[in-house]
Amino acid sequence: MFIVLEPTCPPAQADRVLGCLAAADAVGRLSEGRSRRVIEVLEGQDRIDRSRIEQLAGVVRIVDAARELVGTPESSKPQPREVPLGSRATVGGRRLAIIAGPCSVEDQTRLLETAHAVAEAGAVGLRGGAYKPRTSPYSFQGLGDAALDLLAQARQATGLAIVTEVMSTEQIARVAAVADVLQVGSRNMHNTPLLRALGEQDKPVLLKRGWSATLEELLQAAEYVRVGGNPSIILCERGIRTHERYVRNTLALAVVPEARRLSGLPMIVDPSHGTGRAHLIEPMCRAAVACGADGLLIEVHPNPNRAWSDGEQSLEPAAFARLVERLRPVATACDREL
Ligand code: PEP
Ligand code: MN
């Protein structure tokens, strides 16, 4: 059980609630974020007088499960949120946000060629890993800081917003100095110290669903960021692990409208990691737009056969441009712009 307090209630009011709990031989613990204050009742839930506590000054409401705390604290119905993607675009408005680029940043020539091509085709964001979370420690781990410099050059050259992954709290300052949006990868969705630290800085966060995470776990991970004071969160469905091995992951598109409804946060879809196969990107993009996704995250490489990571799920620039053109009628039919 959780007692939600007004975010600005004076400490004396919180003390009064805790005192009331103690009088009923219940134990409460106050947790204070920048946007919400909550008392968790750890012991004695059945001994407290709910309606009496609800009437105390500073108390907003009492909820039974943490899942009911997800969303906008001030109102019971989450309001749709539009999150900035650099200075020229947003995610969550009428216009779909297409973010495209290589799995990993490899070198200046290939990155700039890709950036110019995806910008020309209609992308508003450039993706590219500087720090790569690879399954094997012997696989390419990313160029690190050198890649951040190349991403900054690519933004300068094209105006694209930069989306790149941050893997640890120590990397946040370096990545945030370059990125317009900080990506939390599937493997790190459960890394609560990282999520908390991202809540304490201002850059928007792209939170990818853990490949075994439920929708509720994804929304609670977003809540870790939000409670620290950063409401600019973009969710991303990138497929989950199921018994199906034909595709790399199973893209679970039903969560897209549901996550948006429950949290008010925008959600984009990554059909590259969601399928692992380049030829499945287009059909999954169509489906994603049709079910209400606010954008797409697509791997593009000038020569996928020679990509240092994830070439098999990357499009060539010309195929990417054709894809965007073919998505326009789908967007229009869904009352979105592209
Ligand atoms: C990525 O987008 O670069 C990536 C590593 O994806 P995921 O975290 O979804 O596996
Ligand atoms: Mn990849």
Tab-separated table of C-alpha atoms and ligand atoms in Angstrom:
chain	number	residue	atom	x	y	z
A	1	MET	CA	0.000	0.000	0.000
A	2	PHE	CA	1.227	3.477	-0.883
A	3	ILE	CA	0.057	6.866	0.423
A	4	VAL	CA	0.607	9.513	-2.247
A	5	LEU	CA	1.378	12.970	-0.835
A	6	GLU	CA	1.228	16.367	-2.531
A	7	PRO	CA	4.685	16.838	-4.114
A	8	THR	CA	5.072	20.121	-2.175
A	9	CYS	CA	3.528	19.134	1.142
A	10	PRO	CA	5.517	20.464	4.125
A	11	PRO	CA	7.526	17.920	6.164
A	12	ALA	CA	5.165	18.429	9.125
A	13	GLN	CA	2.271	17.015	7.072
A	14	ALA	CA	4.280	13.947	6.064
A	15	ASP	CA	5.260	13.520	9.748
A	16	ARG	CA	1.596	13.695	10.737
A	17	VAL	CA	0.755	10.845	8.328
A	18	LEU	CA	3.680	8.784	9.617
A	19	GLY	CA	2.513	9.525	13.171
A	20	CYS	CA	-0.978	8.279	12.337
A	21	LEU	CA	0.485	5.061	10.974
A	22	ALA	CA	2.633	4.602	14.078
A	23	ALA	CA	-0.434	5.133	16.299
A	24	ALA	CA	-2.095	2.217	14.504
A	25	ASP	CA	1.078	0.155	15.022
A	26	ALA	CA	1.799	0.315	11.276
A	27	VAL	CA	5.177	1.078	9.719
A	28	GLY	CA	5.547	3.608	6.897
A	29	ARG	CA	8.597	4.739	4.924
A	30	LEU	CA	8.687	8.104	3.156
A	31	SER	CA	10.309	8.227	-0.276
A	32	GLU	CA	10.890	11.643	-1.797
A	33	GLY	CA	11.479	12.289	-5.467
A	34	ARG	CA	11.463	15.694	-7.134
A	35	SER	CA	8.058	15.084	-8.667
A	36	ARG	CA	6.375	12.858	-6.114
A	37	ARG	CA	6.383	11.990	-2.402
A	38	VAL	CA	5.062	8.625	-1.389
A	39	ILE	CA	4.803	6.787	1.908
A	40	GLU	CA	5.003	3.041	1.509
A	41	VAL	CA	3.169	1.171	4.246
A	42	LEU	CA	5.526	-1.682	5.020
A	43	GLU	CA	3.645	-3.245	7.930
A	44	GLY	CA	0.140	-3.120	9.365
A	45	GLN	CA	-1.877	-2.259	6.239
A	46	ASP	CA	-4.999	-3.856	7.700
A	47	ARG	CA	-4.752	-1.884	10.954
A	48	ILE	CA	-4.937	1.596	9.438
A	49	ASP	CA	-8.091	3.610	8.871
A	50	ARG	CA	-7.864	4.392	5.162
A	51	SER	CA	-10.547	7.032	5.022
A	52	ARG	CA	-9.071	8.892	7.991
A	53	ILE	CA	-5.629	8.987	6.375
A	54	GLU	CA	-7.094	10.104	3.047
A	55	GLN	CA	-8.554	13.119	4.820
A	56	LEU	CA	-5.218	14.290	6.293
A	57	ALA	CA	-3.671	17.464	4.889
A	58	GLY	CA	-1.136	16.747	2.160
A	59	VAL	CA	-2.554	13.320	1.226
A	60	VAL	CA	-3.640	12.923	-2.420
A	61	ARG	CA	-4.778	9.297	-2.456
A	62	ILE	CA	-3.974	5.766	-1.320
A	63	VAL	CA	-3.156	3.051	-3.844
A	64	ASP	CA	-2.680	-0.653	-3.295
A	65	ALA	CA	-0.033	-1.484	-5.882
A	66	ALA	CA	3.055	0.302	-7.171
A	67	ARG	CA	1.711	-0.078	-10.702
A	68	GLU	CA	-0.934	2.518	-9.872
A	69	LEU	CA	1.826	5.052	-9.255
A	70	VAL	CA	2.974	5.005	-12.848
A	71	GLY	CA	2.050	8.037	-14.930
A	72	THR	CA	1.391	11.673	-14.234
A	73	PRO	CA	1.226	12.255	-10.490
A	74	GLU	CA	-0.996	15.298	-10.481
A	75	SER	CA	-3.938	13.703	-12.244
A	76	SER	CA	-5.387	10.226	-12.259
A	77	LYS	CA	-5.438	10.106	-16.084
A	78	PRO	CA	-1.984	10.258	-17.717
A	79	GLN	CA	-1.667	13.130	-20.159
A	80	PRO	CA	0.056	12.424	-23.497
A	81	ARG	CA	3.533	13.853	-23.467
A	82	GLU	CA	5.581	15.189	-26.390
A	83	VAL	CA	9.311	14.761	-25.856
A	84	PRO	CA	11.923	16.908	-27.654
A	85	LEU	CA	14.210	15.171	-30.133
A	86	GLY	CA	16.907	17.808	-30.517
A	87	SER	CA	15.810	21.349	-31.322
A	88	ARG	CA	13.845	20.632	-34.510
A	89	ALA	CA	11.659	17.606	-33.775
A	90	THR	CA	9.622	15.907	-31.074
A	91	VAL	CA	8.382	12.406	-30.345
A	92	GLY	CA	4.728	12.021	-29.399
A	93	GLY	CA	3.162	14.716	-31.574
A	94	ARG	CA	1.303	14.238	-34.842
A	95	ARG	CA	4.533	13.902	-36.834
A	96	LEU	CA	6.225	10.504	-36.679
A	97	ALA	CA	9.868	10.591	-35.592
A	98	ILE	CA	12.189	8.435	-37.675
A	99	ILE	CA	15.570	7.746	-36.072
A	100	ALA	CA	17.995	5.830	-38.268
A	101	GLY	CA	21.662	5.011	-38.495
A	102	PRO	CA	24.226	2.309	-37.916
A	103	CYS	CA	24.157	-0.146	-35.058
A	104	SER	CA	27.685	1.009	-34.109
A	105	VAL	CA	29.626	4.075	-35.166
A	106	GLU	CA	32.524	2.673	-37.243
A	107	ASP	CA	34.348	5.577	-38.876
A	108	GLN	CA	33.835	9.148	-40.009
A	109	THR	CA	33.247	8.405	-43.697
A	110	ARG	CA	30.614	5.736	-43.159
A	111	LEU	CA	28.860	7.710	-40.413
A	112	LEU	CA	28.637	10.916	-42.441
A	113	GLU	CA	27.499	9.067	-45.550
A	114	THR	CA	24.746	7.349	-43.536
A	115	ALA	CA	23.746	10.556	-41.744
A	116	HIS	CA	23.372	12.541	-44.985
A	117	ALA	CA	21.412	9.715	-46.604
A	118	VAL	CA	18.936	9.204	-43.757
A	119	ALA	CA	18.430	12.961	-43.335
A	120	GLU	CA	17.684	13.285	-47.041
A	121	ALA	CA	15.175	10.418	-46.811
A	122	GLY	CA	13.247	12.044	-43.957
A	123	ALA	CA	14.852	10.898	-40.686
A	124	VAL	CA	14.975	13.456	-37.866
A	125	GLY	CA	17.380	11.547	-35.616
A	126	LEU	CA	20.677	9.722	-36.130
A	127	ARG	CA	21.267	6.591	-34.074
A	128	GLY	CA	24.698	5.015	-33.600
A	129	GLY	CA	26.326	3.204	-30.701
A	130	ALA	CA	29.537	4.579	-29.218
A	131	TYR	CA	29.438	2.194	-26.267
A	132	LYS	CA	28.054	-1.160	-27.355
A	133	PRO	CA	26.547	-3.719	-24.986
A	134	ARG	CA	27.642	-6.903	-26.782
A	135	THR	CA	26.835	-10.431	-25.714
A	136	SER	CA	30.446	-11.606	-26.172
A	137	PRO	CA	33.344	-9.694	-24.610
A	138	TYR	CA	35.335	-10.502	-27.790
A	139	SER	CA	32.859	-8.726	-30.099
A	140	PHE	CA	33.402	-5.102	-31.118
A	141	GLN	CA	32.535	-2.969	-28.079
A	142	GLY	CA	32.220	0.387	-29.853
A	143	LEU	CA	34.704	3.198	-30.453
A	144	GLY	CA	33.753	4.913	-27.178
A	145	ASP	CA	34.600	8.607	-26.841
A	146	ALA	CA	35.951	8.781	-30.408
A	147	ALA	CA	32.487	7.810	-31.660
A	148	LEU	CA	30.905	10.593	-29.612
A	149	ASP	CA	33.096	13.114	-31.456
A	150	LEU	CA	32.002	11.635	-34.801
A	151	LEU	CA	28.330	11.830	-33.788
A	152	ALA	CA	28.796	15.508	-32.868
A	153	GLN	CA	30.298	16.118	-36.327
A	154	ALA	CA	27.368	14.335	-37.963
A	155	ARG	CA	24.861	16.556	-36.157
A	156	GLN	CA	26.833	19.617	-37.215
A	157	ALA	CA	26.797	18.439	-40.828
A	158	THR	CA	23.141	17.353	-41.057
A	159	GLY	CA	21.134	18.912	-38.212
A	160	LEU	CA	19.967	15.436	-37.147
A	161	ALA	CA	19.331	14.879	-33.430
A	162	ILE	CA	21.766	12.364	-31.925
A	163	VAL	CA	20.509	9.247	-30.121
A	164	THR	CA	23.169	7.055	-28.537
A	165	GLU	CA	23.386	4.563	-25.714
A	166	VAL	CA	24.683	5.182	-22.204
A	167	MET	CA	25.616	2.007	-20.341
A	168	SER	CA	26.730	3.224	-16.916
A	169	THR	CA	26.347	6.150	-14.546
A	170	GLU	CA	30.008	7.109	-15.134
A	171	GLN	CA	29.314	7.594	-18.860
A	172	ILE	CA	26.316	9.900	-18.410
A	173	ALA	CA	28.156	13.250	-18.412
A	174	ARG	CA	30.246	12.356	-21.494
A	175	VAL	CA	27.333	10.964	-23.491
A	176	ALA	CA	24.971	13.777	-22.459
A	177	ALA	CA	27.484	16.365	-23.684
A	178	VAL	CA	26.896	15.081	-27.243
A	179	ALA	CA	23.584	13.194	-27.359
A	180	ASP	CA	20.183	14.862	-27.729
A	181	VAL	CA	18.565	11.705	-26.373
A	182	LEU	CA	20.259	9.154	-24.085
A	183	GLN	CA	19.400	5.569	-24.942
A	184	VAL	CA	19.057	2.892	-22.264
A	185	GLY	CA	19.443	-0.457	-23.969
A	186	SER	CA	17.408	-3.591	-23.421
A	187	ARG	CA	20.112	-5.099	-21.206
A	188	ASN	CA	20.082	-2.081	-18.899
A	189	MET	CA	16.349	-1.556	-18.498
A	190	HIS	CA	16.618	-3.104	-15.033
A	191	ASN	CA	19.693	-1.067	-14.010
A	192	THR	CA	18.006	1.054	-11.367
A	193	PRO	CA	21.068	3.134	-10.362
A	194	LEU	CA	21.462	4.136	-14.040
A	195	LEU	CA	17.737	4.943	-14.335
A	196	ARG	CA	17.823	7.033	-11.161
A	197	ALA	CA	20.889	8.943	-12.349
A	198	LEU	CA	19.203	9.652	-15.703
A	199	GLY	CA	16.277	11.064	-13.751
A	200	GLU	CA	18.585	13.639	-12.255
A	201	GLN	CA	19.741	15.110	-15.535
A	202	ASP	CA	17.746	16.949	-18.179
A	203	LYS	CA	18.354	15.167	-21.494
A	204	PRO	CA	15.448	13.021	-22.735
A	205	VAL	CA	15.822	9.278	-22.246
A	206	LEU	CA	14.975	6.572	-24.791
A	207	LEU	CA	14.120	3.546	-22.678
A	208	LYS	CA	14.184	0.234	-24.533
A	209	ARG	CA	12.135	-2.647	-23.217
A	210	GLY	CA	14.164	-5.416	-21.620
A	211	TRP	CA	13.835	-8.532	-23.750
A	212	SER	CA	12.202	-10.412	-20.891
A	213	ALA	CA	10.456	-7.458	-19.279
A	214	THR	CA	6.710	-7.215	-18.894
A	215	LEU	CA	4.910	-4.024	-19.821
A	216	GLU	CA	4.551	-3.217	-16.148
A	217	GLU	CA	8.296	-3.634	-15.555
A	218	LEU	CA	8.990	-1.278	-18.463
A	219	LEU	CA	6.622	1.333	-17.026
A	220	GLN	CA	8.145	0.983	-13.560
A	221	ALA	CA	11.616	1.462	-15.085
A	222	ALA	CA	10.307	4.674	-16.677
A	223	GLU	CA	8.983	5.676	-13.275
A	224	TYR	CA	12.550	5.457	-11.858
A	225	VAL	CA	13.604	8.112	-14.366
A	226	ARG	CA	10.523	10.241	-13.890
A	227	VAL	CA	10.535	10.262	-10.111
A	228	GLY	CA	14.018	11.769	-10.119
A	229	GLY	CA	12.601	14.800	-11.923
A	230	ASN	CA	13.057	13.969	-15.621
A	231	PRO	CA	9.673	13.534	-17.365
A	232	SER	CA	11.167	13.381	-20.885
A	233	ILE	CA	11.027	9.653	-21.555
A	234	ILE	CA	10.465	7.859	-24.855
A	235	LEU	CA	9.604	4.166	-24.572
A	236	CYS	CA	10.783	1.684	-27.195
A	237	GLU	CA	9.423	-1.754	-28.093
A	238	ARG	CA	12.355	-3.754	-29.518
A	239	GLY	CA	11.003	-7.283	-29.248
A	240	ILE	CA	11.022	-9.849	-26.488
A	241	ARG	CA	12.451	-13.349	-26.276
A	242	THR	CA	9.939	-16.111	-26.928
A	243	HIS	CA	10.130	-19.711	-28.140
A	244	GLU	CA	10.228	-18.390	-31.737
A	245	ARG	CA	13.801	-18.616	-33.074
A	246	TYR	CA	13.081	-17.759	-36.696
A	247	VAL	CA	13.226	-14.090	-35.790
A	248	ARG	CA	15.829	-12.661	-33.400
A	249	ASN	CA	13.051	-11.376	-31.103
A	250	THR	CA	9.256	-11.305	-31.150
A	251	LEU	CA	8.003	-7.782	-31.709
A	252	ALA	CA	5.149	-7.325	-29.241
A	253	LEU	CA	3.185	-4.527	-30.844
A	254	ALA	CA	0.160	-4.789	-28.557
A	255	VAL	CA	2.126	-2.999	-25.836
A	256	VAL	CA	2.432	0.121	-28.006
A	257	PRO	CA	-1.115	1.464	-27.652
A	258	GLU	CA	-1.290	0.080	-24.127
A	259	ALA	CA	1.934	1.712	-22.877
A	260	ARG	CA	0.829	5.026	-24.357
A	261	ARG	CA	-2.591	4.748	-22.740
A	262	LEU	CA	-1.272	3.757	-19.309
A	263	SER	CA	1.650	6.167	-19.068
A	264	GLY	CA	0.982	8.999	-21.519
A	265	LEU	CA	4.586	8.519	-22.693
A	266	PRO	CA	5.390	8.312	-26.399
A	267	MET	CA	6.527	4.932	-27.702
A	268	ILE	CA	8.600	4.101	-30.740
A	269	VAL	CA	9.316	0.718	-32.329
A	270	ASP	CA	12.678	-0.820	-33.307
A	271	PRO	CA	11.956	-3.385	-36.040
A	272	SER	CA	15.693	-4.032	-36.603
A	273	HIS	CA	16.320	-5.614	-33.199
A	274	GLY	CA	12.656	-6.665	-33.127
A	275	THR	CA	13.154	-9.087	-36.025
A	276	GLY	CA	16.898	-9.394	-36.714
A	277	ARG	CA	16.107	-9.554	-40.445
A	278	ALA	CA	16.338	-6.668	-42.883
A	279	HIS	CA	13.463	-7.881	-45.084
A	280	LEU	CA	11.061	-7.861	-42.113
A	281	ILE	CA	11.733	-4.225	-41.255
A	282	GLU	CA	9.236	-2.793	-43.723
A	283	PRO	CA	6.194	-4.926	-42.787
A	284	MET	CA	6.857	-4.335	-39.096
A	285	CYS	CA	7.192	-0.572	-39.700
A	286	ARG	CA	3.794	-0.544	-41.377
A	287	ALA	CA	2.274	-2.446	-38.461
A	288	ALA	CA	3.993	-0.179	-35.929
A	289	VAL	CA	2.636	2.979	-37.532
A	290	ALA	CA	-0.799	1.404	-37.849
A	291	CYS	CA	-0.961	0.520	-34.137
A	292	GLY	CA	-0.047	4.022	-33.048
A	293	ALA	CA	3.749	4.082	-32.613
A	294	ASP	CA	5.137	7.612	-32.368
A	295	GLY	CA	8.256	6.796	-34.328
A	296	LEU	CA	10.698	4.180	-35.570
A	297	LEU	CA	14.296	3.272	-34.740
A	298	ILE	CA	15.896	1.632	-37.772
A	299	GLU	CA	19.436	0.397	-38.414
A	300	VAL	CA	20.915	1.688	-41.668
A	301	HIS	CA	24.436	1.005	-42.963
A	302	PRO	CA	26.071	1.948	-46.286
A	303	ASN	CA	27.168	-1.654	-46.748
A	304	PRO	CA	25.279	-3.990	-44.382
A	305	ASN	CA	27.373	-7.010	-45.452
A	306	ARG	CA	30.441	-5.320	-44.030
A	307	ALA	CA	28.866	-3.795	-40.878
A	308	TRP	CA	30.819	-4.412	-37.675
A	309	SER	CA	27.581	-5.288	-35.861
A	310	ASP	CA	23.994	-6.140	-36.812
A	311	GLY	CA	24.431	-5.926	-40.598
A	312	GLU	CA	21.771	-8.609	-41.130
A	313	GLN	CA	19.120	-6.294	-39.644
A	314	SER	CA	20.323	-3.078	-41.304
A	315	LEU	CA	18.953	-1.453	-44.468
A	316	GLU	CA	21.041	0.112	-47.211
A	317	PRO	CA	20.381	3.854	-47.530
A	318	ALA	CA	18.409	3.444	-50.788
A	319	ALA	CA	16.166	0.784	-49.237
A	320	PHE	CA	15.638	3.051	-46.247
A	321	ALA	CA	14.567	5.930	-48.516
A	322	ARG	CA	12.103	3.637	-50.336
A	323	LEU	CA	10.734	2.449	-46.998
A	324	VAL	CA	10.030	6.006	-45.805
A	325	GLU	CA	8.190	6.766	-49.061
A	326	ARG	CA	6.068	3.636	-48.712
A	327	LEU	CA	5.221	4.502	-45.097
A	328	ARG	CA	3.763	7.905	-46.026
A	329	PRO	CA	0.329	6.590	-47.081
A	330	VAL	CA	0.181	4.423	-43.940
A	331	ALA	CA	0.948	7.489	-41.808
A	332	THR	CA	-1.703	9.532	-43.599
A	333	ALA	CA	-4.292	6.783	-43.154
A	334	CYS	CA	-3.523	6.822	-39.412
A	335	ASP	CA	-3.865	10.601	-39.200
A	336	ARG	CA	-0.113	11.060	-38.672
A	337	GLU	CA	2.462	13.054	-40.626
A	338	LEU	CA	5.747	11.821	-41.937
B	1	PEP	C1	20.806	-0.790	-29.953
B	1	PEP	O1	19.759	-0.205	-30.263
B	1	PEP	O2	21.904	-0.400	-30.316
B	1	PEP	C2	20.762	-2.000	-29.104
B	1	PEP	C3	21.865	-2.528	-28.596
B	1	PEP	O3	19.527	-2.483	-28.939
B	1	PEP	P1	18.917	-3.334	-27.712
B	1	PEP	O4	19.373	-2.648	-26.445
B	1	PEP	O5	17.444	-3.199	-27.944
B	1	PEP	O6	19.420	-4.722	-27.855
B	2	MN	MN	22.196	-3.165	-33.185
